[in-house]
């Protein structure tokens, strides 16, 4: 990977495609986000390999470049990867990937760069960055916003945490599928930014649950109601992404299980005895806890 050209900015929109001389990249986790990311890298001319435990994904990338068995360490060596992109379901999955025999931690080597798109806690990102640094490797936590549609279109927004040199190193690579890259600080800062983003959209989605439930109670045609709201000030990215699911299941808070998991990560950053804290921290913890109860099914959405 190369550094940004003189015309690129440190943050914000990205316009340049990855240069052809990029070294091989291994994408681990070919799910809803990982596969379109890998396909965009391939389309940009990057020699990309994939790894996923599901045998049916063996041919998901051109030339059958998908490892469906074996260790991460062996896969990294086999494809001579200069960078590894991890895009797995949650922090627990990333921990297993990192710590397993033959796992990613054992694959670390001088010059290798790990880019993690999984949403995790800040301490986890910092620990993995420290592990990478001890092995002479680079680390960038780069959680994403924009969902699968953004991955397919190459319009994702990435919040980056890591050393400036590591971020500059991977910027041309990430430009294949991200429209905006924002370096927020050292390792863990990207995850802190993503969790901040999740808090912001949690309130919107709790409101969508409440609004949809109310409309259903009034006997409104939900599809037409969403059409009306989308044409006015209630329009939002979250509404556009979730209106179809909410129309089909207006009372189903499990639609936002992914958000519940992320809010649990947010709450884990508070002291175990939150009641012992004071002032703004205690008030914030209370508000976040109440919000998360909407999505774990133990409380109704606000106003209902």
mmCIF file with all atom_site columns, C-alpha atoms in Angstrom, residues 147-296:
data_model
loop_
_atom_site.group_PDB
_atom_site.id
_atom_site.type_symbol
_atom_site.label_atom_id
_atom_site.label_alt_id
_atom_site.label_comp_id
_atom_site.label_asym_id
_atom_site.label_entity_id
_atom_site.label_seq_id
_atom_site.pdbx_PDB_ins_code
_atom_site.Cartn_x
_atom_site.Cartn_y
_atom_site.Cartn_z
_atom_site.occupancy
_atom_site.B_iso_or_equiv
_atom_site.pdbx_formal_charge
_atom_site.auth_seq_id
_atom_site.auth_comp_id
_atom_site.auth_asym_id
_atom_site.auth_atom_id
_atom_site.pdbx_PDB_model_num
ATOM 1   C CA . UNK A 1 147 ? -24.930 -0.730 5.983  1.00 0.00 ? 147 UNK A CA 1
ATOM 2   C CA . UNK A 1 148 ? -24.753 -3.335 3.217  1.00 0.00 ? 148 UNK A CA 1
ATOM 3   C CA . UNK A 1 149 ? -26.100 -0.957 0.580  1.00 0.00 ? 149 UNK A CA 1
ATOM 4   C CA . UNK A 1 150 ? -23.200 1.383  1.284  1.00 0.00 ? 150 UNK A CA 1
ATOM 5   C CA . UNK A 1 151 ? -20.719 -1.471 0.994  1.00 0.00 ? 151 UNK A CA 1
ATOM 6   C CA . UNK A 1 152 ? -22.098 -2.448 -2.407 1.00 0.00 ? 152 UNK A CA 1
ATOM 7   C CA . UNK A 1 153 ? -22.113 1.139  -3.647 1.00 0.00 ? 153 UNK A CA 1
ATOM 8   C CA . UNK A 1 154 ? -18.742 2.080  -2.168 1.00 0.00 ? 154 UNK A CA 1
ATOM 9   C CA . UNK A 1 155 ? -20.270 4.869  -0.093 1.00 0.00 ? 155 UNK A CA 1
ATOM 10  C CA . UNK A 1 156 ? -19.436 3.692  3.430  1.00 0.00 ? 156 UNK A CA 1
ATOM 11  C CA . UNK A 1 157 ? -18.149 6.026  6.124  1.00 0.00 ? 157 UNK A CA 1
ATOM 12  C CA . UNK A 1 158 ? -15.247 4.720  8.210  1.00 0.00 ? 158 UNK A CA 1
ATOM 13  C CA . UNK A 1 159 ? -14.222 6.020  11.620 1.00 0.00 ? 159 UNK A CA 1
ATOM 14  C CA . UNK A 1 160 ? -10.531 5.309  12.078 1.00 0.00 ? 160 UNK A CA 1
ATOM 15  C CA . UNK A 1 161 ? -8.381  4.742  15.130 1.00 0.00 ? 161 UNK A CA 1
ATOM 16  C CA . UNK A 1 162 ? -4.645  4.096  14.891 1.00 0.00 ? 162 UNK A CA 1
ATOM 17  C CA . UNK A 1 163 ? -1.249  5.632  14.405 1.00 0.00 ? 163 UNK A CA 1
ATOM 18  C CA . UNK A 1 164 ? -1.124  8.244  11.626 1.00 0.00 ? 164 UNK A CA 1
ATOM 19  C CA . UNK A 1 165 ? 1.325   6.163  9.605  1.00 0.00 ? 165 UNK A CA 1
ATOM 20  C CA . UNK A 1 166 ? -0.928  3.098  9.725  1.00 0.00 ? 166 UNK A CA 1
ATOM 21  C CA . UNK A 1 167 ? -3.974  5.140  8.723  1.00 0.00 ? 167 UNK A CA 1
ATOM 22  C CA . UNK A 1 168 ? -2.115  6.708  5.799  1.00 0.00 ? 168 UNK A CA 1
ATOM 23  C CA . UNK A 1 169 ? -0.926  3.241  4.792  1.00 0.00 ? 169 UNK A CA 1
ATOM 24  C CA . UNK A 1 170 ? -4.437  1.831  4.389  1.00 0.00 ? 170 UNK A CA 1
ATOM 25  C CA . UNK A 1 171 ? -6.224  4.931  3.112  1.00 0.00 ? 171 UNK A CA 1
ATOM 26  C CA . UNK A 1 172 ? -5.850  4.004  -0.601 1.00 0.00 ? 172 UNK A CA 1
ATOM 27  C CA . UNK A 1 173 ? -7.166  0.514  0.173  1.00 0.00 ? 173 UNK A CA 1
ATOM 28  C CA . UNK A 1 174 ? -10.236 1.732  2.044  1.00 0.00 ? 174 UNK A CA 1
ATOM 29  C CA . UNK A 1 175 ? -11.043 4.139  -0.786 1.00 0.00 ? 175 UNK A CA 1
ATOM 30  C CA . UNK A 1 176 ? -12.305 1.159  -2.800 1.00 0.00 ? 176 UNK A CA 1
ATOM 31  C CA . UNK A 1 177 ? -15.432 0.958  -0.650 1.00 0.00 ? 177 UNK A CA 1
ATOM 32  C CA . UNK A 1 178 ? -15.551 4.058  1.547  1.00 0.00 ? 178 UNK A CA 1
ATOM 33  C CA . UNK A 1 179 ? -16.640 7.526  0.476  1.00 0.00 ? 179 UNK A CA 1
ATOM 34  C CA . UNK A 1 180 ? -15.550 9.156  3.731  1.00 0.00 ? 180 UNK A CA 1
ATOM 35  C CA . UNK A 1 181 ? -12.614 8.365  6.019  1.00 0.00 ? 181 UNK A CA 1
ATOM 36  C CA . UNK A 1 182 ? -12.218 10.200 9.313  1.00 0.00 ? 182 UNK A CA 1
ATOM 37  C CA . UNK A 1 183 ? -9.189  9.623  11.519 1.00 0.00 ? 183 UNK A CA 1
ATOM 38  C CA . UNK A 1 184 ? -10.401 10.251 15.078 1.00 0.00 ? 184 UNK A CA 1
ATOM 39  C CA . UNK A 1 185 ? -7.220  9.489  17.024 1.00 0.00 ? 185 UNK A CA 1
ATOM 40  C CA . UNK A 1 186 ? -5.110  6.590  18.337 1.00 0.00 ? 186 UNK A CA 1
ATOM 41  C CA . UNK A 1 187 ? -6.198  2.959  18.542 1.00 0.00 ? 187 UNK A CA 1
ATOM 42  C CA . UNK A 1 188 ? -9.694  2.657  19.975 1.00 0.00 ? 188 UNK A CA 1
ATOM 43  C CA . UNK A 1 189 ? -10.792 6.096  18.791 1.00 0.00 ? 189 UNK A CA 1
ATOM 44  C CA . UNK A 1 190 ? -12.530 4.602  15.763 1.00 0.00 ? 190 UNK A CA 1
ATOM 45  C CA . UNK A 1 191 ? -14.584 2.342  18.016 1.00 0.00 ? 191 UNK A CA 1
ATOM 46  C CA . UNK A 1 192 ? -15.409 5.242  20.331 1.00 0.00 ? 192 UNK A CA 1
ATOM 47  C CA . UNK A 1 193 ? -16.644 7.156  17.293 1.00 0.00 ? 193 UNK A CA 1
ATOM 48  C CA . UNK A 1 194 ? -18.772 4.230  16.094 1.00 0.00 ? 194 UNK A CA 1
ATOM 49  C CA . UNK A 1 195 ? -20.390 3.784  19.509 1.00 0.00 ? 195 UNK A CA 1
ATOM 50  C CA . UNK A 1 196 ? -21.125 7.515  19.546 1.00 0.00 ? 196 UNK A CA 1
ATOM 51  C CA . UNK A 1 197 ? -22.812 7.068  16.162 1.00 0.00 ? 197 UNK A CA 1
ATOM 52  C CA . UNK A 1 198 ? -24.875 4.163  17.510 1.00 0.00 ? 198 UNK A CA 1
ATOM 53  C CA . UNK A 1 199 ? -26.118 6.229  20.443 1.00 0.00 ? 199 UNK A CA 1
ATOM 54  C CA . UNK A 1 200 ? -27.289 8.893  17.984 1.00 0.00 ? 200 UNK A CA 1
ATOM 55  C CA . UNK A 1 201 ? -29.215 6.479  15.767 1.00 0.00 ? 201 UNK A CA 1
ATOM 56  C CA . UNK A 1 202 ? -30.632 4.535  18.740 1.00 0.00 ? 202 UNK A CA 1
ATOM 57  C CA . UNK A 1 203 ? -32.856 7.456  19.624 1.00 0.00 ? 203 UNK A CA 1
ATOM 58  C CA . UNK A 1 204 ? -34.059 7.693  16.030 1.00 0.00 ? 204 UNK A CA 1
ATOM 59  C CA . UNK A 1 205 ? -34.855 3.989  15.857 1.00 0.00 ? 205 UNK A CA 1
ATOM 60  C CA . UNK A 1 206 ? -36.634 4.009  19.210 1.00 0.00 ? 206 UNK A CA 1
ATOM 61  C CA . UNK A 1 207 ? -38.765 6.822  17.810 1.00 0.00 ? 207 UNK A CA 1
ATOM 62  C CA . UNK A 1 208 ? -39.447 4.807  14.654 1.00 0.00 ? 208 UNK A CA 1
ATOM 63  C CA . UNK A 1 209 ? -40.616 1.862  16.764 1.00 0.00 ? 209 UNK A CA 1
ATOM 64  C CA . UNK A 1 210 ? -42.921 4.147  18.733 1.00 0.00 ? 210 UNK A CA 1
ATOM 65  C CA . UNK A 1 211 ? -44.277 5.878  15.631 1.00 0.00 ? 211 UNK A CA 1
ATOM 66  C CA . UNK A 1 212 ? -44.923 2.621  13.796 1.00 0.00 ? 212 UNK A CA 1
ATOM 67  C CA . UNK A 1 213 ? -46.660 1.102  16.808 1.00 0.00 ? 213 UNK A CA 1
ATOM 68  C CA . UNK A 1 214 ? -48.876 4.149  17.201 1.00 0.00 ? 214 UNK A CA 1
ATOM 69  C CA . UNK A 1 215 ? -49.800 4.169  13.501 1.00 0.00 ? 215 UNK A CA 1
ATOM 70  C CA . UNK A 1 216 ? -50.689 0.468  13.677 1.00 0.00 ? 216 UNK A CA 1
ATOM 71  C CA . UNK A 1 217 ? -52.920 1.075  16.725 1.00 0.00 ? 217 UNK A CA 1
ATOM 72  C CA . UNK A 1 218 ? -54.730 3.775  14.750 1.00 0.00 ? 218 UNK A CA 1
ATOM 73  C CA . UNK A 1 219 ? -55.351 1.372  11.871 1.00 0.00 ? 219 UNK A CA 1
ATOM 74  C CA . UNK A 1 220 ? -53.304 3.363  9.396  1.00 0.00 ? 220 UNK A CA 1
ATOM 75  C CA . UNK A 1 221 ? -51.884 1.832  6.239  1.00 0.00 ? 221 UNK A CA 1
ATOM 76  C CA . UNK A 1 222 ? -48.244 1.672  7.337  1.00 0.00 ? 222 UNK A CA 1
ATOM 77  C CA . UNK A 1 223 ? -46.761 1.832  3.844  1.00 0.00 ? 223 UNK A CA 1
ATOM 78  C CA . UNK A 1 224 ? -48.738 4.982  3.024  1.00 0.00 ? 224 UNK A CA 1
ATOM 79  C CA . UNK A 1 225 ? -47.932 6.453  6.421  1.00 0.00 ? 225 UNK A CA 1
ATOM 80  C CA . UNK A 1 226 ? -44.205 5.952  5.795  1.00 0.00 ? 226 UNK A CA 1
ATOM 81  C CA . UNK A 1 227 ? -44.606 7.576  2.375  1.00 0.00 ? 227 UNK A CA 1
ATOM 82  C CA . UNK A 1 228 ? -46.093 10.632 4.051  1.00 0.00 ? 228 UNK A CA 1
ATOM 83  C CA . UNK A 1 229 ? -43.412 10.824 6.756  1.00 0.00 ? 229 UNK A CA 1
ATOM 84  C CA . UNK A 1 230 ? -40.599 10.312 4.270  1.00 0.00 ? 230 UNK A CA 1
ATOM 85  C CA . UNK A 1 231 ? -41.806 13.344 2.319  1.00 0.00 ? 231 UNK A CA 1
ATOM 86  C CA . UNK A 1 232 ? -41.566 15.549 5.392  1.00 0.00 ? 232 UNK A CA 1
ATOM 87  C CA . UNK A 1 233 ? -39.292 16.373 8.285  1.00 0.00 ? 233 UNK A CA 1
ATOM 88  C CA . UNK A 1 234 ? -39.434 12.828 9.727  1.00 0.00 ? 234 UNK A CA 1
ATOM 89  C CA . UNK A 1 235 ? -37.327 11.545 6.840  1.00 0.00 ? 235 UNK A CA 1
ATOM 90  C CA . UNK A 1 236 ? -34.007 9.981  7.881  1.00 0.00 ? 236 UNK A CA 1
ATOM 91  C CA . UNK A 1 237 ? -31.453 7.454  6.699  1.00 0.00 ? 237 UNK A CA 1
ATOM 92  C CA . UNK A 1 238 ? -32.664 5.093  9.415  1.00 0.00 ? 238 UNK A CA 1
ATOM 93  C CA . UNK A 1 239 ? -36.239 5.347  8.204  1.00 0.00 ? 239 UNK A CA 1
ATOM 94  C CA . UNK A 1 240 ? -35.179 4.547  4.647  1.00 0.00 ? 240 UNK A CA 1
ATOM 95  C CA . UNK A 1 241 ? -33.192 1.523  5.809  1.00 0.00 ? 241 UNK A CA 1
ATOM 96  C CA . UNK A 1 242 ? -35.784 0.033  8.172  1.00 0.00 ? 242 UNK A CA 1
ATOM 97  C CA . UNK A 1 243 ? -39.216 1.064  6.915  1.00 0.00 ? 243 UNK A CA 1
ATOM 98  C CA . UNK A 1 244 ? -39.852 -2.205 5.050  1.00 0.00 ? 244 UNK A CA 1
ATOM 99  C CA . UNK A 1 245 ? -39.106 -4.321 8.117  1.00 0.00 ? 245 UNK A CA 1
ATOM 100 C CA . UNK A 1 246 ? -41.093 -2.041 10.421 1.00 0.00 ? 246 UNK A CA 1
ATOM 101 C CA . UNK A 1 247 ? -44.076 -2.124 8.068  1.00 0.00 ? 247 UNK A CA 1
ATOM 102 C CA . UNK A 1 248 ? -44.109 -5.917 8.193  1.00 0.00 ? 248 UNK A CA 1
ATOM 103 C CA . UNK A 1 249 ? -43.515 -6.182 11.964 1.00 0.00 ? 249 UNK A CA 1
ATOM 104 C CA . UNK A 1 250 ? -44.371 -2.868 13.664 1.00 0.00 ? 250 UNK A CA 1
ATOM 105 C CA . UNK A 1 251 ? -44.071 -4.261 17.227 1.00 0.00 ? 251 UNK A CA 1
ATOM 106 C CA . UNK A 1 252 ? -40.923 -6.339 16.768 1.00 0.00 ? 252 UNK A CA 1
ATOM 107 C CA . UNK A 1 253 ? -38.086 -4.726 18.740 1.00 0.00 ? 253 UNK A CA 1
ATOM 108 C CA . UNK A 1 254 ? -35.824 -7.661 17.769 1.00 0.00 ? 254 UNK A CA 1
ATOM 109 C CA . UNK A 1 255 ? -35.410 -5.959 14.393 1.00 0.00 ? 255 UNK A CA 1
ATOM 110 C CA . UNK A 1 256 ? -32.782 -3.895 16.196 1.00 0.00 ? 256 UNK A CA 1
ATOM 111 C CA . UNK A 1 257 ? -30.886 -6.704 17.950 1.00 0.00 ? 257 UNK A CA 1
ATOM 112 C CA . UNK A 1 258 ? -27.703 -5.430 16.287 1.00 0.00 ? 258 UNK A CA 1
ATOM 113 C CA . UNK A 1 259 ? -28.238 -2.041 17.922 1.00 0.00 ? 259 UNK A CA 1
ATOM 114 C CA . UNK A 1 260 ? -28.955 -3.636 21.296 1.00 0.00 ? 260 UNK A CA 1
ATOM 115 C CA . UNK A 1 261 ? -25.566 -5.380 21.140 1.00 0.00 ? 261 UNK A CA 1
ATOM 116 C CA . UNK A 1 262 ? -23.826 -2.099 20.326 1.00 0.00 ? 262 UNK A CA 1
ATOM 117 C CA . UNK A 1 263 ? -25.555 -0.256 23.162 1.00 0.00 ? 263 UNK A CA 1
ATOM 118 C CA . UNK A 1 264 ? -24.445 -3.026 25.515 1.00 0.00 ? 264 UNK A CA 1
ATOM 119 C CA . UNK A 1 265 ? -20.873 -2.210 24.474 1.00 0.00 ? 265 UNK A CA 1
ATOM 120 C CA . UNK A 1 266 ? -21.540 1.442  25.269 1.00 0.00 ? 266 UNK A CA 1
ATOM 121 C CA . UNK A 1 267 ? -22.884 0.599  28.734 1.00 0.00 ? 267 UNK A CA 1
ATOM 122 C CA . UNK A 1 268 ? -19.845 -1.606 29.437 1.00 0.00 ? 268 UNK A CA 1
ATOM 123 C CA . UNK A 1 269 ? -17.700 1.542  29.392 1.00 0.00 ? 269 UNK A CA 1
ATOM 124 C CA . UNK A 1 270 ? -19.360 2.782  32.575 1.00 0.00 ? 270 UNK A CA 1
ATOM 125 C CA . UNK A 1 271 ? -18.246 1.668  36.064 1.00 0.00 ? 271 UNK A CA 1
ATOM 126 C CA . UNK A 1 272 ? -19.844 -1.553 37.297 1.00 0.00 ? 272 UNK A CA 1
ATOM 127 C CA . UNK A 1 273 ? -21.431 0.405  40.145 1.00 0.00 ? 273 UNK A CA 1
ATOM 128 C CA . UNK A 1 274 ? -22.927 3.170  38.029 1.00 0.00 ? 274 UNK A CA 1
ATOM 129 C CA . UNK A 1 275 ? -25.021 4.350  40.948 1.00 0.00 ? 275 UNK A CA 1
ATOM 130 C CA . UNK A 1 276 ? -21.805 5.385  42.703 1.00 0.00 ? 276 UNK A CA 1
ATOM 131 C CA . UNK A 1 277 ? -20.974 7.846  39.952 1.00 0.00 ? 277 UNK A CA 1
ATOM 132 C CA . UNK A 1 278 ? -22.325 11.349 40.090 1.00 0.00 ? 278 UNK A CA 1
ATOM 133 C CA . UNK A 1 279 ? -23.449 14.182 37.906 1.00 0.00 ? 279 UNK A CA 1
ATOM 134 C CA . UNK A 1 280 ? -23.547 13.945 34.140 1.00 0.00 ? 280 UNK A CA 1
ATOM 135 C CA . UNK A 1 281 ? -22.027 10.433 34.002 1.00 0.00 ? 281 UNK A CA 1
ATOM 136 C CA . UNK A 1 282 ? -24.774 8.944  36.166 1.00 0.00 ? 282 UNK A CA 1
ATOM 137 C CA . UNK A 1 283 ? -27.501 10.735 34.223 1.00 0.00 ? 283 UNK A CA 1
ATOM 138 C CA . UNK A 1 284 ? -26.040 9.580  30.902 1.00 0.00 ? 284 UNK A CA 1
ATOM 139 C CA . UNK A 1 285 ? -25.821 5.987  32.109 1.00 0.00 ? 285 UNK A CA 1
ATOM 140 C CA . UNK A 1 286 ? -29.464 6.095  33.143 1.00 0.00 ? 286 UNK A CA 1
ATOM 141 C CA . UNK A 1 287 ? -30.607 7.440  29.785 1.00 0.00 ? 287 UNK A CA 1
ATOM 142 C CA . UNK A 1 288 ? -28.587 4.885  27.826 1.00 0.00 ? 288 UNK A CA 1
ATOM 143 C CA . UNK A 1 289 ? -29.793 2.008  29.991 1.00 0.00 ? 289 UNK A CA 1
ATOM 144 C CA . UNK A 1 290 ? -33.408 3.056  29.492 1.00 0.00 ? 290 UNK A CA 1
ATOM 145 C CA . UNK A 1 291 ? -32.836 3.307  25.737 1.00 0.00 ? 291 UNK A CA 1
ATOM 146 C CA . UNK A 1 292 ? -31.309 -0.154 25.555 1.00 0.00 ? 292 UNK A CA 1
ATOM 147 C CA . UNK A 1 293 ? -34.352 -1.635 27.329 1.00 0.00 ? 293 UNK A CA 1
ATOM 148 C CA . UNK A 1 294 ? -36.398 -0.617 24.298 1.00 0.00 ? 294 UNK A CA 1
ATOM 149 C CA . UNK A 1 295 ? -34.308 -2.873 22.083 1.00 0.00 ? 295 UNK A CA 1
ATOM 150 C CA . UNK A 1 296 ? -33.937 -5.858 24.430 1.00 0.00 ? 296 UNK A CA 1
#
